[in-house]
Tab-separated table of N, CA, C and O in Angstrom:
chain	number	residue	atom	x	y	z
A	1	MET	N	-5.412	212.354	13.322
A	1	MET	CA	-4.830	212.195	12.008
A	1	MET	C	-5.331	210.917	11.359
A	1	MET	O	-5.538	209.917	12.026
A	2	GLY	N	-5.484	210.982	10.050
A	2	GLY	CA	-5.956	209.822	9.331
A	2	GLY	C	-4.860	208.798	9.110
A	2	GLY	O	-3.687	209.054	9.338
A	3	LYS	N	-5.270	207.646	8.672
A	3	LYS	CA	-4.327	206.572	8.378
A	3	LYS	C	-3.543	206.936	7.121
A	3	LYS	O	-4.078	207.493	6.180
A	4	PHE	N	-2.272	206.619	7.115
A	4	PHE	CA	-1.408	206.903	5.972
A	4	PHE	C	-1.793	205.989	4.818
A	4	PHE	O	-1.892	204.775	4.978
A	5	LYS	N	-2.024	206.571	3.680
A	5	LYS	CA	-2.348	205.805	2.479
A	5	LYS	C	-1.505	206.375	1.350
A	5	LYS	O	-1.492	207.587	1.135
A	6	GLN	N	-0.785	205.509	0.658
A	6	GLN	CA	0.041	205.981	-0.446
A	6	GLN	C	-0.826	206.356	-1.642
A	6	GLN	O	-1.865	205.750	-1.896
A	7	LEU	N	-0.391	207.378	-2.338
A	7	LEU	CA	-1.071	207.877	-3.523
A	7	LEU	C	-0.998	206.841	-4.637
A	7	LEU	O	0.068	206.302	-4.935
A	8	GLU	N	-2.135	206.543	-5.228
A	8	GLU	CA	-2.171	205.640	-6.379
A	8	GLU	C	-2.017	206.478	-7.642
A	8	GLU	O	-2.754	207.439	-7.852
A	9	THR	N	-1.040	206.115	-8.469
A	9	THR	CA	-0.767	206.867	-9.686
A	9	THR	C	-0.824	205.939	-10.893
A	9	THR	O	-0.710	204.720	-10.758
A	10	ASP	N	-0.980	206.533	-12.049
A	10	ASP	CA	-0.948	205.755	-13.284
A	10	ASP	C	0.414	205.888	-13.969
A	10	ASP	O	0.565	205.566	-15.134
A	11	TYR	N	1.392	206.377	-13.229
A	11	TYR	CA	2.758	206.506	-13.726
A	11	TYR	C	3.696	205.907	-12.675
A	11	TYR	O	3.381	205.865	-11.486
A	12	PRO	N	4.858	205.431	-13.104
A	12	PRO	CA	5.794	204.821	-12.147
A	12	PRO	C	6.464	205.878	-11.271
A	12	PRO	O	6.790	206.963	-11.742
A	13	ILE	N	6.664	205.534	-10.016
A	13	ILE	CA	7.377	206.394	-9.073
A	13	ILE	C	8.841	205.953	-9.086
A	13	ILE	O	9.122	204.770	-8.857
A	14	PRO	N	9.775	206.864	-9.356
A	14	PRO	CA	11.193	206.487	-9.331
A	14	PRO	C	11.604	205.913	-7.967
A	14	PRO	O	11.065	206.299	-6.922
A	15	GLU	N	12.553	205.009	-7.979
A	15	GLU	CA	12.952	204.265	-6.783
A	15	GLU	C	13.378	205.178	-5.627
A	15	GLU	O	12.980	204.960	-4.478
A	16	LEU	N	14.176	206.194	-5.913
A	16	LEU	CA	14.632	207.103	-4.855
A	16	LEU	C	13.449	207.787	-4.176
A	16	LEU	O	13.373	207.856	-2.948
A	17	LEU	N	12.520	208.253	-4.967
A	17	LEU	CA	11.332	208.912	-4.417
A	17	LEU	C	10.488	207.925	-3.625
A	17	LEU	O	9.983	208.251	-2.549
A	18	GLN	N	10.342	206.705	-4.121
A	18	GLN	CA	9.555	205.695	-3.409
A	18	GLN	C	10.161	205.382	-2.054
A	18	GLN	O	9.449	205.208	-1.071
A	19	ARG	N	11.496	205.346	-1.979
A	19	ARG	CA	12.153	205.109	-0.679
A	19	ARG	C	11.827	206.228	0.304
A	19	ARG	O	11.586	205.974	1.485
A	20	ASP	N	11.808	207.469	-0.179
A	20	ASP	CA	11.476	208.591	0.701
A	20	ASP	C	10.010	208.553	1.125
A	20	ASP	O	9.684	208.885	2.264
A	21	ILE	N	9.137	208.144	0.228
A	21	ILE	CA	7.719	208.000	0.578
A	21	ILE	C	7.548	206.903	1.622
A	21	ILE	O	6.804	207.066	2.594
A	22	ASP	N	8.249	205.794	1.437
A	22	ASP	CA	8.182	204.701	2.416
A	22	ASP	C	8.701	205.154	3.783
A	22	ASP	O	8.135	204.790	4.818
A	23	ALA	N	9.769	205.948	3.794
A	23	ALA	CA	10.310	206.468	5.060
A	23	ALA	C	9.297	207.400	5.722
A	23	ALA	O	9.120	207.367	6.948
A	24	LEU	N	8.619	208.215	4.927
A	24	LEU	CA	7.574	209.093	5.467
A	24	LEU	C	6.450	208.262	6.067
A	24	LEU	O	5.984	208.542	7.180
A	25	GLN	N	6.031	207.234	5.371
A	25	GLN	CA	4.975	206.369	5.887
A	25	GLN	C	5.386	205.744	7.214
A	25	GLN	O	4.615	205.746	8.177
A	26	GLU	N	6.595	205.231	7.279
A	26	GLU	CA	7.078	204.621	8.519
A	26	GLU	C	7.123	205.658	9.648
A	26	GLU	O	6.738	205.376	10.781
A	27	GLY	N	7.578	206.864	9.331
A	27	GLY	CA	7.628	207.917	10.336
A	27	GLY	C	6.256	208.295	10.858
A	27	GLY	O	6.064	208.486	12.059
A	28	VAL	N	5.292	208.401	9.952
A	28	VAL	CA	3.926	208.740	10.358
A	28	VAL	C	3.353	207.625	11.221
A	28	VAL	O	2.760	207.883	12.276
A	29	GLU	N	3.525	206.403	10.788
A	29	GLU	CA	2.973	205.264	11.534
A	29	GLU	C	3.616	205.101	12.910
A	29	GLU	O	2.982	204.609	13.826
A	30	ASN	N	4.870	205.537	13.052
A	30	ASN	CA	5.570	205.443	14.334
A	30	ASN	C	5.505	206.747	15.124
A	30	ASN	O	6.152	206.856	16.166
A	31	ASP	N	4.753	207.716	14.617
A	31	ASP	CA	4.513	208.981	15.303
A	31	ASP	C	5.811	209.692	15.702
A	31	ASP	O	5.969	210.140	16.832
A	32	VAL	N	6.745	209.773	14.744
A	32	VAL	CA	8.012	210.449	15.014
A	32	VAL	C	7.816	211.965	15.020
A	32	VAL	O	6.837	212.482	14.462
A	33	LEU	N	8.738	212.675	15.630
A	33	LEU	CA	8.632	214.130	15.752
A	33	LEU	C	9.178	214.871	14.532
A	33	LEU	O	9.034	216.077	14.435
A	34	TYR	N	9.807	214.161	13.619
A	34	TYR	CA	10.457	214.803	12.478
A	34	TYR	C	9.743	214.514	11.146
A	34	TYR	O	10.374	214.454	10.090
A	35	VAL	N	8.430	214.399	11.199
A	35	VAL	CA	7.654	214.146	9.973
A	35	VAL	C	7.893	215.268	8.959
A	35	VAL	O	7.984	215.014	7.758
A	36	ASP	N	8.028	216.504	9.439
A	36	ASP	CA	8.276	217.615	8.527
A	36	ASP	C	9.581	217.430	7.751
A	36	ASP	O	9.655	217.759	6.563
A	37	CYS	N	10.591	216.870	8.373
A	37	CYS	CA	11.856	216.593	7.688
A	37	CYS	C	11.675	215.508	6.622
A	37	CYS	O	12.246	215.599	5.532
A	38	LEU	N	10.893	214.498	6.956
A	38	LEU	CA	10.612	213.431	5.991
A	38	LEU	C	9.820	213.977	4.808
A	38	LEU	O	10.052	213.582	3.655
A	39	GLN	N	8.900	214.901	5.073
A	39	GLN	CA	8.150	215.530	3.985
A	39	GLN	C	9.090	216.354	3.102
A	39	GLN	O	8.941	216.367	1.876
A	40	ASP	N	10.062	217.029	3.709
A	40	ASP	CA	11.041	217.786	2.932
A	40	ASP	C	11.841	216.875	2.013
A	40	ASP	O	12.167	217.252	0.878
A	41	GLU	N	12.158	215.677	2.501
A	41	GLU	CA	12.879	214.715	1.664
A	41	GLU	C	12.036	214.288	0.463
A	41	GLU	O	12.545	214.170	-0.650
A	42	VAL	N	10.753	214.045	0.692
A	42	VAL	CA	9.857	213.684	-0.411
A	42	VAL	C	9.783	214.835	-1.410
A	42	VAL	O	9.888	214.618	-2.628
A	43	ARG	N	9.638	216.041	-0.912
A	43	ARG	CA	9.563	217.227	-1.778
A	43	ARG	C	10.825	217.350	-2.628
A	43	ARG	O	10.765	217.532	-3.847
A	44	SER	N	11.966	217.225	-1.995
A	44	SER	CA	13.240	217.339	-2.696
A	44	SER	C	13.395	216.244	-3.747
A	44	SER	O	13.810	216.512	-4.881
A	45	SER	N	13.064	215.030	-3.381
A	45	SER	CA	13.177	213.913	-4.330
A	45	SER	C	12.223	214.084	-5.498
A	45	SER	O	12.577	213.791	-6.643
A	46	ALA	N	11.017	214.545	-5.221
A	46	ALA	CA	10.037	214.744	-6.305
A	46	ALA	C	10.552	215.767	-7.307
A	46	ALA	O	10.466	215.565	-8.517
A	47	HIS	N	11.109	216.856	-6.803
A	47	HIS	CA	11.670	217.864	-7.705
A	47	HIS	C	12.870	217.305	-8.463
A	47	HIS	O	13.028	217.566	-9.656
A	48	GLY	N	13.690	216.506	-7.782
A	48	GLY	CA	14.861	215.925	-8.427
A	48	GLY	C	14.513	214.886	-9.478
A	48	GLY	O	15.276	214.667	-10.412
A	49	CYS	N	13.374	214.253	-9.329
A	49	CYS	CA	12.975	213.190	-10.263
A	49	CYS	C	12.364	213.722	-11.544
A	49	CYS	O	12.027	212.931	-12.428
A	50	THR	N	12.217	215.038	-11.661
A	50	THR	CA	11.695	215.566	-12.922
A	50	THR	C	12.702	215.351	-14.047
A	50	THR	O	12.329	215.379	-15.213
A	51	ASP	N	13.957	215.118	-13.699
A	51	ASP	CA	14.964	214.774	-14.703
A	51	ASP	C	15.035	213.266	-14.928
A	51	ASP	O	15.723	212.812	-15.820
A	52	ALA	N	14.321	212.518	-14.083
A	52	ALA	CA	14.395	211.053	-14.149
A	52	ALA	C	13.053	210.424	-14.498
A	52	ALA	O	12.774	209.303	-14.103
A	53	GLY	N	12.217	211.147	-15.200
A	53	GLY	CA	10.997	210.529	-15.683
A	53	GLY	C	9.690	211.139	-15.223
A	53	GLY	O	8.657	210.891	-15.834
A	54	LEU	N	9.690	211.918	-14.153
A	54	LEU	CA	8.444	212.565	-13.717
A	54	LEU	C	8.278	213.895	-14.431
A	54	LEU	O	9.250	214.610	-14.644
A	55	THR	N	7.049	214.224	-14.756
A	55	THR	CA	6.783	215.563	-15.276
A	55	THR	C	6.637	216.515	-14.093
A	55	THR	O	6.468	216.096	-12.950
A	56	GLU	N	6.695	217.798	-14.367
A	56	GLU	CA	6.494	218.806	-13.308
A	56	GLU	C	5.120	218.628	-12.661
A	56	GLU	O	4.983	218.753	-11.451
A	57	GLU	N	4.109	218.324	-13.466
A	57	GLU	CA	2.754	218.142	-12.948
A	57	GLU	C	2.672	216.927	-12.029
A	57	GLU	O	2.014	216.965	-10.989
A	58	GLN	N	3.336	215.844	-12.407
A	58	GLN	CA	3.346	214.651	-11.564
A	58	GLN	C	4.072	214.916	-10.253
A	58	GLN	O	3.605	214.509	-9.184
A	59	ALA	N	5.198	215.626	-10.324
A	59	ALA	CA	5.941	215.974	-9.111
A	59	ALA	C	5.078	216.830	-8.194
A	59	ALA	O	5.039	216.605	-6.975
A	60	GLU	N	4.361	217.793	-8.740
A	60	GLU	CA	3.500	218.650	-7.929
A	60	GLU	C	2.348	217.857	-7.313
A	60	GLU	O	1.951	218.117	-6.177
A	61	GLU	N	1.817	216.885	-8.052
A	61	GLU	CA	0.762	216.033	-7.498
A	61	GLU	C	1.285	215.269	-6.278
A	61	GLU	O	0.610	215.185	-5.245
A	62	ILE	N	2.478	214.738	-6.385
A	62	ILE	CA	3.085	213.994	-5.276
A	62	ILE	C	3.349	214.923	-4.094
A	62	ILE	O	3.048	214.593	-2.950
A	63	ILE	N	3.885	216.098	-4.370
A	63	ILE	CA	4.160	217.071	-3.308
A	63	ILE	C	2.868	217.503	-2.633
A	63	ILE	O	2.803	217.575	-1.404
A	64	ASP	N	1.846	217.787	-3.416
A	64	ASP	CA	0.548	218.170	-2.835
A	64	ASP	C	0.025	217.079	-1.907
A	64	ASP	O	-0.455	217.359	-0.819
A	65	TYR	N	0.126	215.848	-2.345
A	65	TYR	CA	-0.440	214.741	-1.573
A	65	TYR	C	0.341	214.467	-0.294
A	65	TYR	O	-0.241	214.292	0.768
A	66	TYR	N	1.658	214.397	-0.393
A	66	TYR	CA	2.462	213.979	0.749
A	66	TYR	C	2.971	215.127	1.627
A	66	TYR	O	3.230	214.911	2.811
A	67	CYS	N	3.144	216.301	1.054
A	67	CYS	CA	3.857	217.363	1.777
A	67	CYS	C	2.971	218.531	2.209
A	67	CYS	O	3.393	219.320	3.049
A	68	ARG	N	1.813	218.667	1.664
A	68	ARG	CA	0.971	219.803	2.024
A	68	ARG	C	-0.214	219.359	2.871
A	68	ARG	O	-1.311	219.862	2.709
A	69	ARG	N	0.068	218.443	3.763
A	69	ARG	CA	-0.952	217.967	4.692
A	69	ARG	C	-0.284	217.623	6.005
A	69	ARG	O	0.910	217.408	6.063
A	70	ARG	N	-1.084	217.597	7.022
A	70	ARG	CA	-0.578	217.196	8.335
A	70	ARG	C	-0.884	215.724	8.520
A	70	ARG	O	-2.032	215.321	8.415
A	71	TRP	N	0.127	214.962	8.796
A	71	TRP	CA	-0.074	213.540	9.045
A	71	TRP	C	-0.263	213.364	10.472
A	71	TRP	O	-0.054	213.143	11.389
């Protein structure tokens, strides 16, 4: 598996979503067995943040990057 690298965006990531991304990063770096659960949290937060400033396209970009890959 490759090294975890956070997605660089030209739009702000809402705080709740950033916390979930940080938790995913920590889980990947510590090789936890529940990475899929952490990815689900990122997915859920990304969808929830469409009411808090993210567009659907931005949410899908985040989901594609963090949730549709094997860490």
